[in-house]
Short mmCIF file of C-alpha atoms in Angstrom, two decimals:
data_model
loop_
_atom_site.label_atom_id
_atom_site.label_comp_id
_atom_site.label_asym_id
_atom_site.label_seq_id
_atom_site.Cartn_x
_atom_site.Cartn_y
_atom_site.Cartn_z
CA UNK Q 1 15.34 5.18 7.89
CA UNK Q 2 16.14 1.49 6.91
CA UNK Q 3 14.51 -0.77 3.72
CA UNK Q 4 16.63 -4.31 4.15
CA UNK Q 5 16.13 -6.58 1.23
CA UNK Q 6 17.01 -10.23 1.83
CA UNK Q 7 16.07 -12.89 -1.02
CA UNK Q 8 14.91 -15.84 -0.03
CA UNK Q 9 17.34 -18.71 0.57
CA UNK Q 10 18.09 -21.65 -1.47
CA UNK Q 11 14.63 -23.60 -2.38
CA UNK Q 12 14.52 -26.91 -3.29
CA UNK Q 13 14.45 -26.22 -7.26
CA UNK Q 14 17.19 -23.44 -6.89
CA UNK Q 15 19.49 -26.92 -5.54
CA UNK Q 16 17.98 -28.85 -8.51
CA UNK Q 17 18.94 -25.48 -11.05
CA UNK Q 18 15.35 -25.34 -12.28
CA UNK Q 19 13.32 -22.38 -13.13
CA UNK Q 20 10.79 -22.03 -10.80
CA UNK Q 21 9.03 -18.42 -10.93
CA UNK Q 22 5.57 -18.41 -9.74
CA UNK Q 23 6.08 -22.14 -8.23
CA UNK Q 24 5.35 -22.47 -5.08
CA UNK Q 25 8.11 -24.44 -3.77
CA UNK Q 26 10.24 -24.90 -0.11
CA UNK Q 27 13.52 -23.99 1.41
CA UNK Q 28 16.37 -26.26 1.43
CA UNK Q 29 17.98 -27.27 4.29
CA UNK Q 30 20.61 -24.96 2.78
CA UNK Q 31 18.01 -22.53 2.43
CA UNK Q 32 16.77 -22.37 5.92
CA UNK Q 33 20.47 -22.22 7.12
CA UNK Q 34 20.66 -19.24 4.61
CA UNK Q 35 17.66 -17.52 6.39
CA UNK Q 36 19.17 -17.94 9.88
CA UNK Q 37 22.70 -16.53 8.93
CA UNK Q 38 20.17 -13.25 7.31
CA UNK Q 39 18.31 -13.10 10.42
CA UNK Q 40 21.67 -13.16 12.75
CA UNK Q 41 23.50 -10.50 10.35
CA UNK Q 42 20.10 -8.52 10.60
CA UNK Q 43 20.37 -8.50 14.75
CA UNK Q 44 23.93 -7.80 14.27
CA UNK Q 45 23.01 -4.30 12.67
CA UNK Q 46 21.43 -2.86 15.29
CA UNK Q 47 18.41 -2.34 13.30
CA UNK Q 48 14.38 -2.16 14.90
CA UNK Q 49 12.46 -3.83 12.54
CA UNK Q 50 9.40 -1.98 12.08
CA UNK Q 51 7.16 -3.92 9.12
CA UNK Q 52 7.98 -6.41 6.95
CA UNK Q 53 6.50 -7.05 3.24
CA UNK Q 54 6.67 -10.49 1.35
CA UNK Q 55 5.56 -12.15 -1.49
CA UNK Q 56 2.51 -14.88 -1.10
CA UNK Q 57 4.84 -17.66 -2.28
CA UNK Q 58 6.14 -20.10 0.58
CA UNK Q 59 10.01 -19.77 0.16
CA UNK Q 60 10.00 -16.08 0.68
CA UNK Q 61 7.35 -16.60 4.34
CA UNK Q 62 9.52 -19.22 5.08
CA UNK Q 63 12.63 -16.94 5.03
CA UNK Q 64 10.93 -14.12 6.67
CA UNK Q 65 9.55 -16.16 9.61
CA UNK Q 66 13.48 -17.55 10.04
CA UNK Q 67 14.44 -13.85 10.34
CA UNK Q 68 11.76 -12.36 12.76
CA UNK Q 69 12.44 -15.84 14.89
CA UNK Q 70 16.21 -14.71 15.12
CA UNK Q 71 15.02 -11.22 15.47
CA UNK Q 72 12.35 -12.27 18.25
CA UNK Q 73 10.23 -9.91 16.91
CA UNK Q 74 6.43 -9.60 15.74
CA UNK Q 75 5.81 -7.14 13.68
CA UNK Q 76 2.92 -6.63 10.87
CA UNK Q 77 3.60 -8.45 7.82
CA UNK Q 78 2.12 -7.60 4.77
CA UNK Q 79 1.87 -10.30 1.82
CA UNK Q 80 1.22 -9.47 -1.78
CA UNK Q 81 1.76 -11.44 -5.38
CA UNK Q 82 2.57 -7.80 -6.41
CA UNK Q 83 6.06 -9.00 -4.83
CA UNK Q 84 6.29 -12.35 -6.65
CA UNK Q 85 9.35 -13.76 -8.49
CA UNK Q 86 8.79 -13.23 -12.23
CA UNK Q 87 6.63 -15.72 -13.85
CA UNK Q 88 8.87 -17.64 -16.64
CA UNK Q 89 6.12 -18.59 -18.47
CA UNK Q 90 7.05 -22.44 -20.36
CA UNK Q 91 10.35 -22.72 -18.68
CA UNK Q 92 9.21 -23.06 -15.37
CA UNK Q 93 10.25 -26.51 -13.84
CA UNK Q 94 12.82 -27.25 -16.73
CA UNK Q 95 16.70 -27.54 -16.13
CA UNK Q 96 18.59 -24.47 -16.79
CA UNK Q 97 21.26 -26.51 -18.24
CA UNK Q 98 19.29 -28.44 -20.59
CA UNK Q 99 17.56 -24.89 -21.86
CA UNK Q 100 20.45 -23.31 -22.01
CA UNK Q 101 21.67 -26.09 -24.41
CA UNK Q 102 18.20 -26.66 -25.97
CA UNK Q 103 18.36 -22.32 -26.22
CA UNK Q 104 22.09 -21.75 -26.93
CA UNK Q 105 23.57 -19.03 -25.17
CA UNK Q 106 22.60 -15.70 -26.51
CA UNK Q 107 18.82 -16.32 -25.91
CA UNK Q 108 18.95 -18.12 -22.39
CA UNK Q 109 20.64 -15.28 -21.48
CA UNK Q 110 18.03 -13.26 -22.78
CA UNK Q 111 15.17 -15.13 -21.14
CA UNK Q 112 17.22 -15.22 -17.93
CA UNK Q 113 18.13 -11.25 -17.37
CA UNK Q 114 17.69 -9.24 -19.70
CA UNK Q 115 14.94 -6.60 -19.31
CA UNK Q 116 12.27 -6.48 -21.79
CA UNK Q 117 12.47 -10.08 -23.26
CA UNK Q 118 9.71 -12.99 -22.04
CA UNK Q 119 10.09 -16.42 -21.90
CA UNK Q 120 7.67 -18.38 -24.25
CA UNK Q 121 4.03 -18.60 -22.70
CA UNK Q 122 3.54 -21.30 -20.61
CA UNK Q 123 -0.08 -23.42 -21.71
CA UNK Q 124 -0.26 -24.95 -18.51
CA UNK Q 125 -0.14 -22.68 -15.14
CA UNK Q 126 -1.44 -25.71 -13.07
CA UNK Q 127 1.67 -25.59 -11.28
CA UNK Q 128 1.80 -21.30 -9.98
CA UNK Q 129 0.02 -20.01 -7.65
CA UNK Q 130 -2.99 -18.28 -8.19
CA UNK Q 131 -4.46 -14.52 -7.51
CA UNK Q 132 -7.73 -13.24 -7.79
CA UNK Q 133 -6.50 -10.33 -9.71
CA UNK Q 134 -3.73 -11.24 -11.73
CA UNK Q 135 -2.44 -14.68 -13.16
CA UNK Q 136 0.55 -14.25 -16.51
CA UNK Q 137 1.50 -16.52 -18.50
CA UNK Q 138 4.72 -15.45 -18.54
CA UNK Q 139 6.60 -11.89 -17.61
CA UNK Q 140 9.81 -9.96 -18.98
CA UNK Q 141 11.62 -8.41 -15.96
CA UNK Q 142 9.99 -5.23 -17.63
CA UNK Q 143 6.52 -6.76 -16.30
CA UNK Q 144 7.83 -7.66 -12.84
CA UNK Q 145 9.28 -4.42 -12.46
CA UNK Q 146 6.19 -2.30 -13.36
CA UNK Q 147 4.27 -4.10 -11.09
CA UNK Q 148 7.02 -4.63 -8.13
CA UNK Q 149 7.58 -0.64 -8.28
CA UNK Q 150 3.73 0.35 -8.34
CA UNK Q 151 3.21 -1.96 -4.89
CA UNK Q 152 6.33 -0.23 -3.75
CA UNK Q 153 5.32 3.47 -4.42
CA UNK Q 154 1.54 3.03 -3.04
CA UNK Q 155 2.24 1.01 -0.07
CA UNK Q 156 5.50 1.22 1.16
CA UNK Q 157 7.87 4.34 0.21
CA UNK Q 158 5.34 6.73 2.43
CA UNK Q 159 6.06 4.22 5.22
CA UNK Q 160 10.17 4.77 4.87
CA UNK Q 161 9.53 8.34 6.65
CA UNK Q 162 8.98 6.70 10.01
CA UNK Q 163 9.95 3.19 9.65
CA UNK Q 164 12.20 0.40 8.97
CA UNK Q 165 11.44 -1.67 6.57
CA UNK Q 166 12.20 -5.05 5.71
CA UNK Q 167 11.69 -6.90 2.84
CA UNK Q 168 11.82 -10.87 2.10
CA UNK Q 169 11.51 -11.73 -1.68
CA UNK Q 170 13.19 -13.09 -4.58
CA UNK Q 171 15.88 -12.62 -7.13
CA UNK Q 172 14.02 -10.70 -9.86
CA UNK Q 173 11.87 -8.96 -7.23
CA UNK Q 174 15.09 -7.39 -5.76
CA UNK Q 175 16.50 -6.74 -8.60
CA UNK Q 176 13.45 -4.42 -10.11
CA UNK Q 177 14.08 -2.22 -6.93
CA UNK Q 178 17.31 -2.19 -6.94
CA UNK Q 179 16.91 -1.22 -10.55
CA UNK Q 180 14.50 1.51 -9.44
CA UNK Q 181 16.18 2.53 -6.27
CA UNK Q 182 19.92 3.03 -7.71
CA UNK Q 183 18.64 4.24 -10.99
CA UNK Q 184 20.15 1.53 -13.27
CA UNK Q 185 19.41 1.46 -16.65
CA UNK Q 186 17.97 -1.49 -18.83
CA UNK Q 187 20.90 -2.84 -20.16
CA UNK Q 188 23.34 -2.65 -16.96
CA UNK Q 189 20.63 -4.35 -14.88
CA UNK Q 190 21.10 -7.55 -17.17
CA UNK Q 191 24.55 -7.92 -14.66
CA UNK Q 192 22.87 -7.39 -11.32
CA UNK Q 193 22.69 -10.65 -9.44
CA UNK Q 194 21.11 -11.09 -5.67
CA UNK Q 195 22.41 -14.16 -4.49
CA UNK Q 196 19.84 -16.57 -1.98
CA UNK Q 197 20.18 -15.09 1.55
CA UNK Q 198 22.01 -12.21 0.67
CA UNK Q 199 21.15 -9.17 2.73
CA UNK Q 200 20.98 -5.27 1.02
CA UNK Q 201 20.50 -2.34 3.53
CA UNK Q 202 19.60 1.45 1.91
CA UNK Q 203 19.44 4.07 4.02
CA UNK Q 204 17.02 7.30 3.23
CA UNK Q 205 17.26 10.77 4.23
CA UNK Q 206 13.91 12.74 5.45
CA UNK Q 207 13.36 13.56 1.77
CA UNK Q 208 13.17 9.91 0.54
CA UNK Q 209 16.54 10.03 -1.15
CA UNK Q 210 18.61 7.07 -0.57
CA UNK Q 211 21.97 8.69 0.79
CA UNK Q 212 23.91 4.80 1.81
CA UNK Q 213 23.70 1.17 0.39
CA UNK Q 214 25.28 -1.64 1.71
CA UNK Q 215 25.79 -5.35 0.29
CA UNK Q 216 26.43 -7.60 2.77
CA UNK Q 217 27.96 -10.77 0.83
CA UNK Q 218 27.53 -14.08 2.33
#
């Protein structure tokens, strides 16, 4: 069977290079082009789109609904903050210029991709979405991953026996089961980039084991 990732494409604070995390903001124009070009590559596969998982932030159901409109398909569509971007905590909103000047290099990088360092607490979540069950204040990729690879494991690995599955998220999401998926280790994952609209297809065998990956760059 199939799992296609696609990250969601270009939002309006990805064009203005701002950290944005748990934000709920839109697609660009850019970004809805993106989608399209995902959904048309998608068709091009061949590939019956059984369910579909997302995060409960806007830019990822906005990129989703783009794809299943190219796909003229329905299928169920489950939405959880389990598959949120990483929260960045105080840097969400700011420029990543001006922190990575404010920062200097070595620790922007850090706060950026590596995997066990946070971004400073933020005091003020007024801007993220909210969850009934879970609300940070900021998140390592560490964080993101432990709670990206739970949702995966207990809701939709069992599913990958009998169906294709496609999956609309974001950068950090991605790259947690990416991390998990092609066993990556802590320090290589730091270099593992998903670009907006890009399109990953793994292919499992009956036992679960991924046996083919393809990137399909834009």
């Amino acid at each position: 069977m199939k799992l296609i990732l696609v990250r969601h494409g270009e939002s309006l604070w990805n064009l203005e290079n701002r950290f944005t995390g748990w934000v709920d903001v839109s697609l660009s124009d850019k970004g809805r082009e993106e989608a399209k070009e995902a959904g048309k590559l998608i068709k091009s596969l061949g590939v019956n789109v059984d369910v579909c998982y997302t995060s409960i932030l806007k830019r990822a159901n906005e990129t989703l609904n783009i794809i299943l409109k190219e796909l003229n398909i329905n299928p169920p569509i489950y939405k959880t903050y389990m598959l949120n971007e990483r929260h960045y905590g105080a840097l969400q909103g700011l420029n990543k210029d001006e922190c990575k000047k404010e920062f200097g290099d070595e620790l922007f990088f850090k706060y950026r991709r590596s995997f066990k360092t946070r971004p400073p607490k933020t005091n003020d979540n007024s801007l993220s979405v909210k969850t009934e069950d879970y609300n940070p204040d900021t998140e390592s990729l560490e964080d993101t991953y432990k709670r990206v690879i739970k949702y995966f494991n207990d809701n939709i690995k069992e599913n990958l026996k009998t169906k294709n599955i496609l999956i609309a998220a974001h950068g950090n999401t991605l790259r947690s089961l990416i991390k998990y998926l092609d066993n990556i280790s802590d320090e290589d994952i730091e270099h593992v980039e998903v670009k907006t609209g890009q399109v990953i297809v793994y292919t499992f065998d009956d036992m679960l084991n991924v046996v083919d990956k393809k990137i399909y760059e834009k």
